[in-house]
Amino acid sequence: MSSYVGRFAPSPTGPLHFGSLIAALASYLDAKHHDGLWLLRIEDLDPPRELESAPKQIMSQLHACGLHWDQDVLFQHSRLDAYQSYLDTLSTVTYPCICPRSPSAYAGTCRMRTFSQTKTPYAIRLKTHKKPIEIADLFLGKQTFDNDLGDFIIKRKDGLFAYQLAVIIDDVYQKINHVIRGVDLLESTPRQIIIAQQLNLPEPTYGHIRLAVNPSGQKLSKQSHALEIDTSSPLVLLRQALIALGQDTQNRAISVTQLLTSAVRSWDRSLLPQTPFIFTGN
Ligand code: GLU
């Protein structure tokens, strides 16, 4: 066994659709090709957006596709105390913010506010710096984020911890050293790195894959009405996902296990497509 530890970390806002399946499969194949562990984390941090049935559905969809994870599933709702204690250690680089959520980089209006003088409810923002953040993306090559990201929220006004904070704390907690996920999260990566640097935590290696889009060019998502994957023919589904990942599908596997074994063996990062895969399934 190598020291590679990867993961799939879905938010339980609904069952898996084809876009989430290819992210799951890419992270699985990259981990198993490198003889690593592949963990599952359910990112249930935002109850208003979640479906109670989704964690169970996601797990049974993954099992139906032969994507069995190592170790116990980690649920983020069980980690709230850990997020709070890390947040407490960031008190010198955070401040309370009462501004409405801004879609663009935050201008820093509340930067001078102090916790003792601000009435709740407020969000908590992390002060960012203007130093460029560089990542050596496994698939996209060197990525430099040199513009000011703006101070960003790590705990929301409604009291919920933000994805950016929880995700890096848990990647480190689970000893994840390879994060393979969709390119839609690329812009989040420098923020997670800034938090890791502030907390003196190790930074994982990142690889962002091109996503599947529908014929109108929209990312497959709940918002674009992507349908849940049909796991009644997992071989067909997995072959389609392998095509989306640019991988070899010319094998004669007659079972999911055979197909995955061969896909793990032949997984080739250099074959990952440079453009989004157009999914015509729904
Ligand atoms: N939970 C996030 C989502 O489902 C993904 C987190 C990640 O892979 O870093 O979009």
PDB file of C-alpha atoms and ligand atoms in Angstrom:
ATOM      1  CA  MET A   1       0.000   0.000   0.000  1.00  0.00           C
ATOM      2  CA  SER A   2       1.347   3.424  -0.935  1.00  0.00           C
ATOM      3  CA  SER A   3       0.855   6.547   1.149  1.00  0.00           C
ATOM      4  CA  TYR A   4      -1.655   7.962  -1.360  1.00  0.00           C
ATOM      5  CA  VAL A   5      -4.983   8.885   0.269  1.00  0.00           C
ATOM      6  CA  GLY A   6      -7.741  10.260  -1.942  1.00  0.00           C
ATOM      7  CA  ARG A   7     -11.414  10.941  -1.419  1.00  0.00           C
ATOM      8  CA  PHE A   8     -14.824  11.723  -2.816  1.00  0.00           C
ATOM      9  CA  ALA A   9     -16.700  14.364  -0.850  1.00  0.00           C
ATOM     10  CA  PRO A  10     -20.254  14.911  -2.124  1.00  0.00           C
ATOM     11  CA  SER A  11     -22.710  17.332  -0.575  1.00  0.00           C
ATOM     12  CA  PRO A  12     -25.971  15.428   0.025  1.00  0.00           C
ATOM     13  CA  THR A  13     -28.180  17.817  -1.912  1.00  0.00           C
ATOM     14  CA  GLY A  14     -29.552  14.948  -4.014  1.00  0.00           C
ATOM     15  CA  PRO A  15     -28.573  11.621  -5.562  1.00  0.00           C
ATOM     16  CA  LEU A  16     -25.524  11.402  -7.840  1.00  0.00           C
ATOM     17  CA  HIS A  17     -25.918  12.592 -11.419  1.00  0.00           C
ATOM     18  CA  PHE A  18     -23.527  11.822 -14.269  1.00  0.00           C
ATOM     19  CA  GLY A  19     -21.297  14.818 -13.434  1.00  0.00           C
ATOM     20  CA  SER A  20     -20.791  13.704  -9.850  1.00  0.00           C
ATOM     21  CA  LEU A  21     -20.229  10.118 -10.992  1.00  0.00           C
ATOM     22  CA  ILE A  22     -17.278  11.130 -13.169  1.00  0.00           C
ATOM     23  CA  ALA A  23     -15.729  13.076 -10.269  1.00  0.00           C
ATOM     24  CA  ALA A  24     -16.192  10.007  -8.049  1.00  0.00           C
ATOM     25  CA  LEU A  25     -14.750   7.675 -10.685  1.00  0.00           C
ATOM     26  CA  ALA A  26     -11.746   9.900 -11.464  1.00  0.00           C
ATOM     27  CA  SER A  27     -10.832  10.190  -7.779  1.00  0.00           C
ATOM     28  CA  TYR A  28     -11.298   6.439  -7.317  1.00  0.00           C
ATOM     29  CA  LEU A  29      -9.196   5.445 -10.337  1.00  0.00           C
ATOM     30  CA  ASP A  30      -6.404   7.881  -9.548  1.00  0.00           C
ATOM     31  CA  ALA A  31      -6.225   6.582  -5.962  1.00  0.00           C
ATOM     32  CA  LYS A  32      -6.402   2.896  -6.842  1.00  0.00           C
ATOM     33  CA  HIS A  33      -3.976   3.215  -9.761  1.00  0.00           C
ATOM     34  CA  HIS A  34      -1.482   4.556  -7.243  1.00  0.00           C
ATOM     35  CA  ASP A  35      -2.309   1.750  -4.842  1.00  0.00           C
ATOM     36  CA  GLY A  36      -3.873   4.225  -2.443  1.00  0.00           C
ATOM     37  CA  LEU A  37      -6.889   4.509  -0.180  1.00  0.00           C
ATOM     38  CA  TRP A  38     -10.126   6.086  -1.385  1.00  0.00           C
ATOM     39  CA  LEU A  39     -12.313   7.585   1.333  1.00  0.00           C
ATOM     40  CA  LEU A  40     -15.868   8.877   1.342  1.00  0.00           C
ATOM     41  CA  ARG A  41     -16.890  12.023   3.173  1.00  0.00           C
ATOM     42  CA  ILE A  42     -20.462  13.272   3.207  1.00  0.00           C
ATOM     43  CA  GLU A  43     -20.354  17.072   3.351  1.00  0.00           C
ATOM     44  CA  ASP A  44     -23.587  17.614   5.251  1.00  0.00           C
ATOM     45  CA  LEU A  45     -22.888  21.108   6.510  1.00  0.00           C
ATOM     46  CA  ASP A  46     -25.837  22.956   5.086  1.00  0.00           C
ATOM     47  CA  PRO A  47     -29.117  21.307   6.185  1.00  0.00           C
ATOM     48  CA  PRO A  48     -31.440  23.714   4.315  1.00  0.00           C
ATOM     49  CA  ARG A  49     -29.907  22.585   0.988  1.00  0.00           C
ATOM     50  CA  GLU A  50     -29.793  18.888   1.816  1.00  0.00           C
ATOM     51  CA  LEU A  51     -32.104  15.952   1.256  1.00  0.00           C
ATOM     52  CA  GLU A  52     -32.404  13.555   4.156  1.00  0.00           C
ATOM     53  CA  SER A  53     -32.443  10.579   1.802  1.00  0.00           C
ATOM     54  CA  ALA A  54     -29.369  11.681  -0.188  1.00  0.00           C
ATOM     55  CA  PRO A  55     -26.485  10.181   1.869  1.00  0.00           C
ATOM     56  CA  LYS A  56     -28.034   6.708   1.693  1.00  0.00           C
ATOM     57  CA  GLN A  57     -28.834   7.095  -2.000  1.00  0.00           C
ATOM     58  CA  ILE A  58     -25.311   8.281  -2.822  1.00  0.00           C
ATOM     59  CA  MET A  59     -23.771   5.371  -0.936  1.00  0.00           C
ATOM     60  CA  SER A  60     -25.961   2.805  -2.640  1.00  0.00           C
ATOM     61  CA  GLN A  61     -25.276   4.350  -6.069  1.00  0.00           C
ATOM     62  CA  LEU A  62     -21.526   4.157  -5.424  1.00  0.00           C
ATOM     63  CA  HIS A  63     -21.787   0.535  -4.296  1.00  0.00           C
ATOM     64  CA  ALA A  64     -23.889  -0.335  -7.352  1.00  0.00           C
ATOM     65  CA  CYS A  65     -21.072   1.052  -9.528  1.00  0.00           C
ATOM     66  CA  GLY A  66     -18.470  -1.003  -7.661  1.00  0.00           C
ATOM     67  CA  LEU A  67     -16.962   2.112  -6.095  1.00  0.00           C
ATOM     68  CA  HIS A  68     -16.424   0.786  -2.582  1.00  0.00           C
ATOM     69  CA  TRP A  69     -14.637   3.122  -0.211  1.00  0.00           C
ATOM     70  CA  ASP A  70     -12.031   2.334   2.410  1.00  0.00           C
ATOM     71  CA  GLN A  71     -12.593   3.085   6.127  1.00  0.00           C
ATOM     72  CA  ASP A  72     -15.751   4.501   7.717  1.00  0.00           C
ATOM     73  CA  VAL A  73     -17.661   7.311   6.036  1.00  0.00           C
ATOM     74  CA  LEU A  74     -16.972  10.692   7.636  1.00  0.00           C
ATOM     75  CA  PHE A  75     -20.033  12.919   8.085  1.00  0.00           C
ATOM     76  CA  GLN A  76     -19.216  16.581   8.475  1.00  0.00           C
ATOM     77  CA  HIS A  77     -22.112  17.150  10.891  1.00  0.00           C
ATOM     78  CA  SER A  78     -20.063  15.152  13.424  1.00  0.00           C
ATOM     79  CA  ARG A  79     -17.139  17.575  13.145  1.00  0.00           C
ATOM     80  CA  LEU A  80     -18.633  20.898  14.230  1.00  0.00           C
ATOM     81  CA  ASP A  81     -16.559  21.097  17.448  1.00  0.00           C
ATOM     82  CA  ALA A  82     -13.350  20.614  15.451  1.00  0.00           C
ATOM     83  CA  TYR A  83     -14.275  23.421  13.037  1.00  0.00           C
ATOM     84  CA  GLN A  84     -15.054  25.729  15.966  1.00  0.00           C
ATOM     85  CA  SER A  85     -11.747  25.049  17.692  1.00  0.00           C
ATOM     86  CA  TYR A  86      -9.777  25.734  14.500  1.00  0.00           C
ATOM     87  CA  LEU A  87     -11.850  28.880  13.993  1.00  0.00           C
ATOM     88  CA  ASP A  88     -10.963  30.025  17.529  1.00  0.00           C
ATOM     89  CA  THR A  89      -7.263  29.793  16.697  1.00  0.00           C
ATOM     90  CA  LEU A  90      -7.808  32.145  13.742  1.00  0.00           C
ATOM     91  CA  SER A  91      -9.106  35.032  15.882  1.00  0.00           C
ATOM     92  CA  THR A  92      -6.261  37.400  14.969  1.00  0.00           C
ATOM     93  CA  VAL A  93      -6.907  37.039  11.238  1.00  0.00           C
ATOM     94  CA  THR A  94     -10.701  37.019  11.238  1.00  0.00           C
ATOM     95  CA  TYR A  95     -13.346  39.660  11.777  1.00  0.00           C
ATOM     96  CA  PRO A  96     -17.128  39.894  12.046  1.00  0.00           C
ATOM     97  CA  CYS A  97     -18.942  41.076   8.952  1.00  0.00           C
ATOM     98  CA  ILE A  98     -22.503  42.369   8.784  1.00  0.00           C
ATOM     99  CA  CYS A  99     -22.557  43.171   5.066  1.00  0.00           C
ATOM    100  CA  PRO A 100     -24.957  41.384   2.720  1.00  0.00           C
ATOM    101  CA  ARG A 101     -23.286  38.548   0.782  1.00  0.00           C
ATOM    102  CA  SER A 102     -21.405  39.977  -2.182  1.00  0.00           C
ATOM    103  CA  PRO A 103     -21.092  38.022  -5.428  1.00  0.00           C
ATOM    104  CA  SER A 104     -17.701  39.585  -6.265  1.00  0.00           C
ATOM    105  CA  ALA A 105     -14.490  39.912  -4.221  1.00  0.00           C
ATOM    106  CA  TYR A 106     -15.353  41.519  -0.886  1.00  0.00           C
ATOM    107  CA  ALA A 107     -14.061  45.069  -0.534  1.00  0.00           C
ATOM    108  CA  GLY A 108     -13.194  44.722   3.159  1.00  0.00           C
ATOM    109  CA  THR A 109     -15.818  47.128   4.512  1.00  0.00           C
ATOM    110  CA  CYS A 110     -15.954  45.466   7.957  1.00  0.00           C
ATOM    111  CA  ARG A 111     -12.195  44.812   8.276  1.00  0.00           C
ATOM    112  CA  MET A 112     -11.825  47.124  11.264  1.00  0.00           C
ATOM    113  CA  ARG A 113     -14.742  45.667  13.216  1.00  0.00           C
ATOM    114  CA  THR A 114     -14.090  43.768  16.422  1.00  0.00           C
ATOM    115  CA  PHE A 115     -16.022  40.810  17.779  1.00  0.00           C
ATOM    116  CA  SER A 116     -16.698  42.463  21.129  1.00  0.00           C
ATOM    117  CA  GLN A 117     -18.294  45.514  19.525  1.00  0.00           C
ATOM    118  CA  THR A 118     -20.424  43.720  16.948  1.00  0.00           C
ATOM    119  CA  LYS A 119     -23.879  42.419  17.679  1.00  0.00           C
ATOM    120  CA  THR A 120     -24.890  39.052  16.261  1.00  0.00           C
ATOM    121  CA  PRO A 121     -25.806  37.906  13.690  1.00  0.00           C
ATOM    122  CA  TYR A 122     -22.597  38.364  11.758  1.00  0.00           C
ATOM    123  CA  ALA A 123     -20.539  36.303   9.362  1.00  0.00           C
ATOM    124  CA  ILE A 124     -16.851  35.652  10.075  1.00  0.00           C
ATOM    125  CA  ARG A 125     -14.389  36.547   7.344  1.00  0.00           C
ATOM    126  CA  LEU A 126     -10.759  35.538   6.983  1.00  0.00           C
ATOM    127  CA  LYS A 127      -8.317  38.322   6.100  1.00  0.00           C
ATOM    128  CA  THR A 128      -6.511  37.426   2.899  1.00  0.00           C
ATOM    129  CA  HIS A 129      -3.233  38.762   1.583  1.00  0.00           C
ATOM    130  CA  LYS A 130      -2.287  39.785  -1.929  1.00  0.00           C
ATOM    131  CA  LYS A 131       0.538  37.274  -2.330  1.00  0.00           C
ATOM    132  CA  PRO A 132      -0.026  34.987  -5.327  1.00  0.00           C
ATOM    133  CA  ILE A 133      -1.043  31.408  -4.619  1.00  0.00           C
ATOM    134  CA  GLU A 134       0.352  28.791  -6.949  1.00  0.00           C
ATOM    135  CA  ILE A 135      -0.784  25.243  -7.366  1.00  0.00           C
ATOM    136  CA  ALA A 136       0.800  22.527  -9.471  1.00  0.00           C
ATOM    137  CA  ASP A 137      -2.442  20.963 -10.686  1.00  0.00           C
ATOM    138  CA  LEU A 138      -1.988  17.328 -11.665  1.00  0.00           C
ATOM    139  CA  PHE A 139      -4.108  17.730 -14.781  1.00  0.00           C
ATOM    140  CA  LEU A 140      -4.174  21.439 -15.605  1.00  0.00           C
ATOM    141  CA  GLY A 141      -0.523  22.202 -14.868  1.00  0.00           C
ATOM    142  CA  LYS A 142       0.636  25.266 -12.976  1.00  0.00           C
ATOM    143  CA  GLN A 143      -2.203  27.543 -11.857  1.00  0.00           C
ATOM    144  CA  THR A 144      -1.472  30.968 -10.419  1.00  0.00           C
ATOM    145  CA  PHE A 145      -4.068  32.973  -8.541  1.00  0.00           C
ATOM    146  CA  ASP A 146      -2.535  36.384  -8.318  1.00  0.00           C
ATOM    147  CA  ASN A 147      -5.485  38.667  -8.014  1.00  0.00           C
ATOM    148  CA  ASP A 148      -6.871  39.644  -4.666  1.00  0.00           C
ATOM    149  CA  LEU A 149      -9.375  36.979  -3.698  1.00  0.00           C
ATOM    150  CA  GLY A 150     -11.031  39.249  -1.167  1.00  0.00           C
ATOM    151  CA  ASP A 151     -11.569  38.348   2.472  1.00  0.00           C
ATOM    152  CA  PHE A 152     -13.927  35.384   2.398  1.00  0.00           C
ATOM    153  CA  ILE A 153     -16.498  33.918   4.762  1.00  0.00           C
ATOM    154  CA  ILE A 154     -15.507  30.961   6.901  1.00  0.00           C
ATOM    155  CA  LYS A 155     -18.560  30.979   9.153  1.00  0.00           C
ATOM    156  CA  ARG A 156     -21.872  32.172   7.836  1.00  0.00           C
ATOM    157  CA  LYS A 157     -24.261  34.663   9.375  1.00  0.00           C
ATOM    158  CA  ASP A 158     -26.747  31.831   9.970  1.00  0.00           C
ATOM    159  CA  GLY A 159     -24.142  30.084  12.145  1.00  0.00           C
ATOM    160  CA  LEU A 160     -23.181  27.395   9.615  1.00  0.00           C
ATOM    161  CA  PHE A 161     -19.507  26.723   8.920  1.00  0.00           C
ATOM    162  CA  ALA A 162     -18.481  27.525   5.376  1.00  0.00           C
ATOM    163  CA  TYR A 163     -17.440  24.806   2.953  1.00  0.00           C
ATOM    164  CA  GLN A 164     -13.944  26.340   2.514  1.00  0.00           C
ATOM    165  CA  LEU A 165     -13.078  25.938   6.192  1.00  0.00           C
ATOM    166  CA  ALA A 166     -14.587  22.505   6.764  1.00  0.00           C
ATOM    167  CA  VAL A 167     -13.190  20.957   3.595  1.00  0.00           C
ATOM    168  CA  ILE A 168      -9.532  21.693   4.306  1.00  0.00           C
ATOM    169  CA  ILE A 169      -9.807  20.804   8.002  1.00  0.00           C
ATOM    170  CA  ASP A 170     -11.310  17.446   7.085  1.00  0.00           C
ATOM    171  CA  ASP A 171      -8.910  16.761   4.221  1.00  0.00           C
ATOM    172  CA  VAL A 172      -6.117  17.125   6.755  1.00  0.00           C
ATOM    173  CA  TYR A 173      -7.999  15.174   9.466  1.00  0.00           C
ATOM    174  CA  GLN A 174      -8.503  12.253   7.069  1.00  0.00           C
ATOM    175  CA  LYS A 175      -4.859  12.510   5.915  1.00  0.00           C
ATOM    176  CA  ILE A 176      -6.009  13.145   2.350  1.00  0.00           C
ATOM    177  CA  ASN A 177      -2.971  14.004   0.246  1.00  0.00           C
ATOM    178  CA  HIS A 178      -4.632  13.945  -3.203  1.00  0.00           C
ATOM    179  CA  VAL A 179      -7.792  15.910  -3.952  1.00  0.00           C
ATOM    180  CA  ILE A 180      -9.245  15.014  -7.349  1.00  0.00           C
ATOM    181  CA  ARG A 181     -12.438  16.934  -8.132  1.00  0.00           C
ATOM    182  CA  GLY A 182     -14.260  18.964 -10.756  1.00  0.00           C
ATOM    183  CA  VAL A 183     -12.784  22.118 -12.250  1.00  0.00           C
ATOM    184  CA  ASP A 184     -15.805  24.031 -10.915  1.00  0.00           C
ATOM    185  CA  LEU A 185     -14.004  23.980  -7.563  1.00  0.00           C
ATOM    186  CA  LEU A 186     -10.706  25.319  -8.912  1.00  0.00           C
ATOM    187  CA  GLU A 187     -11.473  28.853  -7.686  1.00  0.00           C
ATOM    188  CA  SER A 188     -12.017  27.467  -4.181  1.00  0.00           C
ATOM    189  CA  THR A 189      -8.591  25.858  -4.029  1.00  0.00           C
ATOM    190  CA  PRO A 190      -6.532  29.018  -3.290  1.00  0.00           C
ATOM    191  CA  ARG A 191      -8.928  29.826  -0.457  1.00  0.00           C
ATOM    192  CA  GLN A 192      -8.453  26.390   1.042  1.00  0.00           C
ATOM    193  CA  ILE A 193      -4.691  26.794   0.692  1.00  0.00           C
ATOM    194  CA  ILE A 194      -4.802  30.166   2.481  1.00  0.00           C
ATOM    195  CA  ILE A 195      -6.684  28.560   5.380  1.00  0.00           C
ATOM    196  CA  ALA A 196      -4.178  25.670   5.484  1.00  0.00           C
ATOM    197  CA  GLN A 197      -1.313  28.178   5.582  1.00  0.00           C
ATOM    198  CA  GLN A 198      -2.953  30.186   8.375  1.00  0.00           C
ATOM    199  CA  LEU A 199      -3.515  27.019  10.405  1.00  0.00           C
ATOM    200  CA  ASN A 200      -0.097  25.550   9.617  1.00  0.00           C
ATOM    201  CA  LEU A 201      -1.695  22.507   8.044  1.00  0.00           C
ATOM    202  CA  PRO A 202      -0.223  20.468   5.179  1.00  0.00           C
ATOM    203  CA  GLU A 203      -1.584  21.191   1.693  1.00  0.00           C
ATOM    204  CA  PRO A 204      -2.826  18.282  -0.411  1.00  0.00           C
ATOM    205  CA  THR A 205      -1.937  17.907  -4.085  1.00  0.00           C
ATOM    206  CA  TYR A 206      -4.835  18.940  -6.313  1.00  0.00           C
ATOM    207  CA  GLY A 207      -6.113  17.717  -9.660  1.00  0.00           C
ATOM    208  CA  HIS A 208      -9.183  19.277 -11.273  1.00  0.00           C
ATOM    209  CA  ILE A 209     -11.010  17.419 -14.010  1.00  0.00           C
ATOM    210  CA  ARG A 210     -13.148  18.878 -16.790  1.00  0.00           C
ATOM    211  CA  LEU A 211     -16.800  18.501 -16.036  1.00  0.00           C
ATOM    212  CA  ALA A 212     -19.637  17.087 -18.038  1.00  0.00           C
ATOM    213  CA  VAL A 213     -22.030  19.638 -19.506  1.00  0.00           C
ATOM    214  CA  ASN A 214     -25.462  19.247 -21.063  1.00  0.00           C
ATOM    215  CA  PRO A 215     -25.959  20.013 -24.777  1.00  0.00           C
ATOM    216  CA  SER A 216     -26.648  23.684 -23.922  1.00  0.00           C
ATOM    217  CA  GLY A 217     -23.221  23.899 -22.291  1.00  0.00           C
ATOM    218  CA  GLN A 218     -24.471  24.048 -18.699  1.00  0.00           C
ATOM    219  CA  LYS A 219     -22.657  22.101 -15.999  1.00  0.00           C
ATOM    220  CA  LEU A 220     -24.635  19.035 -14.941  1.00  0.00           C
ATOM    221  CA  SER A 221     -26.138  19.915 -11.597  1.00  0.00           C
ATOM    222  CA  LYS A 222     -29.338  19.931  -9.660  1.00  0.00           C
ATOM    223  CA  GLN A 223     -29.945  23.478 -10.924  1.00  0.00           C
ATOM    224  CA  SER A 224     -29.591  22.369 -14.572  1.00  0.00           C
ATOM    225  CA  HIS A 225     -31.998  19.481 -13.789  1.00  0.00           C
ATOM    226  CA  ALA A 226     -29.461  16.685 -14.287  1.00  0.00           C
ATOM    227  CA  LEU A 227     -31.159  13.370 -13.631  1.00  0.00           C
ATOM    228  CA  GLU A 228     -29.890  10.890 -11.100  1.00  0.00           C
ATOM    229  CA  ILE A 229     -27.756   8.133 -12.603  1.00  0.00           C
ATOM    230  CA  ASP A 230     -29.524   4.919 -13.485  1.00  0.00           C
ATOM    231  CA  THR A 231     -27.578   2.185 -11.749  1.00  0.00           C
ATOM    232  CA  SER A 232     -29.613  -0.651 -13.228  1.00  0.00           C
ATOM    233  CA  SER A 233     -26.913  -1.097 -15.918  1.00  0.00           C
ATOM    234  CA  PRO A 234     -23.720  -0.135 -14.102  1.00  0.00           C
ATOM    235  CA  LEU A 235     -21.463  -1.493 -16.867  1.00  0.00           C
ATOM    236  CA  VAL A 236     -23.038   0.819 -19.444  1.00  0.00           C
ATOM    237  CA  LEU A 237     -22.850   3.727 -17.032  1.00  0.00           C
ATOM    238  CA  LEU A 238     -19.221   3.136 -16.113  1.00  0.00           C
ATOM    239  CA  ARG A 239     -18.176   2.785 -19.758  1.00  0.00           C
ATOM    240  CA  GLN A 240     -19.840   6.103 -20.479  1.00  0.00           C
ATOM    241  CA  ALA A 241     -18.055   7.701 -17.497  1.00  0.00           C
ATOM    242  CA  LEU A 242     -14.723   6.281 -18.703  1.00  0.00           C
ATOM    243  CA  ILE A 243     -15.337   7.822 -22.120  1.00  0.00           C
ATOM    244  CA  ALA A 244     -16.029  11.162 -20.417  1.00  0.00           C
ATOM    245  CA  LEU A 245     -12.651  10.787 -18.718  1.00  0.00           C
ATOM    246  CA  GLY A 246     -10.920  10.021 -22.039  1.00  0.00           C
ATOM    247  CA  GLN A 247      -9.897   6.553 -20.855  1.00  0.00           C
ATOM    248  CA  ASP A 248      -9.589   3.283 -22.752  1.00  0.00           C
ATOM    249  CA  THR A 249     -12.881   1.364 -22.898  1.00  0.00           C
ATOM    250  CA  GLN A 250     -11.772  -1.276 -25.378  1.00  0.00           C
ATOM    251  CA  ASN A 251     -11.754  -4.141 -22.922  1.00  0.00           C
ATOM    252  CA  ARG A 252     -14.123  -7.070 -22.841  1.00  0.00           C
ATOM    253  CA  ALA A 253     -15.085  -6.843 -19.180  1.00  0.00           C
ATOM    254  CA  ILE A 254     -18.344  -8.573 -18.448  1.00  0.00           C
ATOM    255  CA  SER A 255     -18.651  -7.466 -14.840  1.00  0.00           C
ATOM    256  CA  VAL A 256     -18.253  -4.216 -12.943  1.00  0.00           C
ATOM    257  CA  THR A 257     -15.344  -5.658 -10.988  1.00  0.00           C
ATOM    258  CA  GLN A 258     -13.534  -6.681 -14.186  1.00  0.00           C
ATOM    259  CA  LEU A 259     -14.169  -3.317 -15.799  1.00  0.00           C
ATOM    260  CA  LEU A 260     -12.904  -1.384 -12.773  1.00  0.00           C
ATOM    261  CA  THR A 261      -9.861  -3.612 -12.357  1.00  0.00           C
ATOM    262  CA  SER A 262      -8.899  -2.976 -15.949  1.00  0.00           C
ATOM    263  CA  ALA A 263      -9.702   0.766 -15.683  1.00  0.00           C
ATOM    264  CA  VAL A 264      -7.527   1.058 -12.571  1.00  0.00           C
ATOM    265  CA  ARG A 265      -4.647  -0.655 -14.337  1.00  0.00           C
ATOM    266  CA  SER A 266      -4.862   1.439 -17.485  1.00  0.00           C
ATOM    267  CA  TRP A 267      -5.775   4.801 -15.834  1.00  0.00           C
ATOM    268  CA  ASP A 268      -3.803   7.467 -17.656  1.00  0.00           C
ATOM    269  CA  ARG A 269      -3.909  11.063 -16.405  1.00  0.00           C
ATOM    270  CA  SER A 270      -2.571  12.318 -19.728  1.00  0.00           C
ATOM    271  CA  LEU A 271      -5.721  11.115 -21.526  1.00  0.00           C
ATOM    272  CA  LEU A 272      -8.064  13.336 -19.512  1.00  0.00           C
ATOM    273  CA  PRO A 273      -9.861  15.633 -21.953  1.00  0.00           C
ATOM    274  CA  GLN A 274      -9.014  19.323 -22.079  1.00  0.00           C
ATOM    275  CA  THR A 275     -12.582  20.289 -22.923  1.00  0.00           C
ATOM    276  CA  PRO A 276     -15.862  19.479 -21.161  1.00  0.00           C
ATOM    277  CA  PHE A 277     -17.616  16.241 -22.070  1.00  0.00           C
ATOM    278  CA  ILE A 278     -21.033  16.835 -23.617  1.00  0.00           C
ATOM    279  CA  PHE A 279     -23.509  14.517 -21.949  1.00  0.00           C
ATOM    280  CA  THR A 280     -26.610  13.832 -23.977  1.00  0.00           C
ATOM    281  CA  GLY A 281     -28.147  11.345 -21.526  1.00  0.00           C
ATOM    282  CA  ASN A 282     -30.694  13.833 -20.141  1.00  0.00           C
TER     283      ASN A 282
HETATM  284  N1  GLU B   1     -18.923  18.881  -1.317  1.00  0.00           N
HETATM  285  C1  GLU B   1     -18.517  19.546  -2.509  1.00  0.00           C
HETATM  286  C2  GLU B   1     -19.544  19.344  -3.593  1.00  0.00           C
HETATM  287  O1  GLU B   1     -20.260  18.358  -3.570  1.00  0.00           O
HETATM  288  C3  GLU B   1     -17.208  19.031  -3.079  1.00  0.00           C
HETATM  289  C4  GLU B   1     -16.096  19.166  -2.161  1.00  0.00           C
HETATM  290  C5  GLU B   1     -14.745  18.835  -2.746  1.00  0.00           C
HETATM  291  O2  GLU B   1     -14.612  17.898  -3.540  1.00  0.00           O
HETATM  292  O3  GLU B   1     -13.817  19.502  -2.338  1.00  0.00           O
HETATM  293  O4  GLU B   1     -19.588  20.172  -4.487  1.00  0.00           O
END
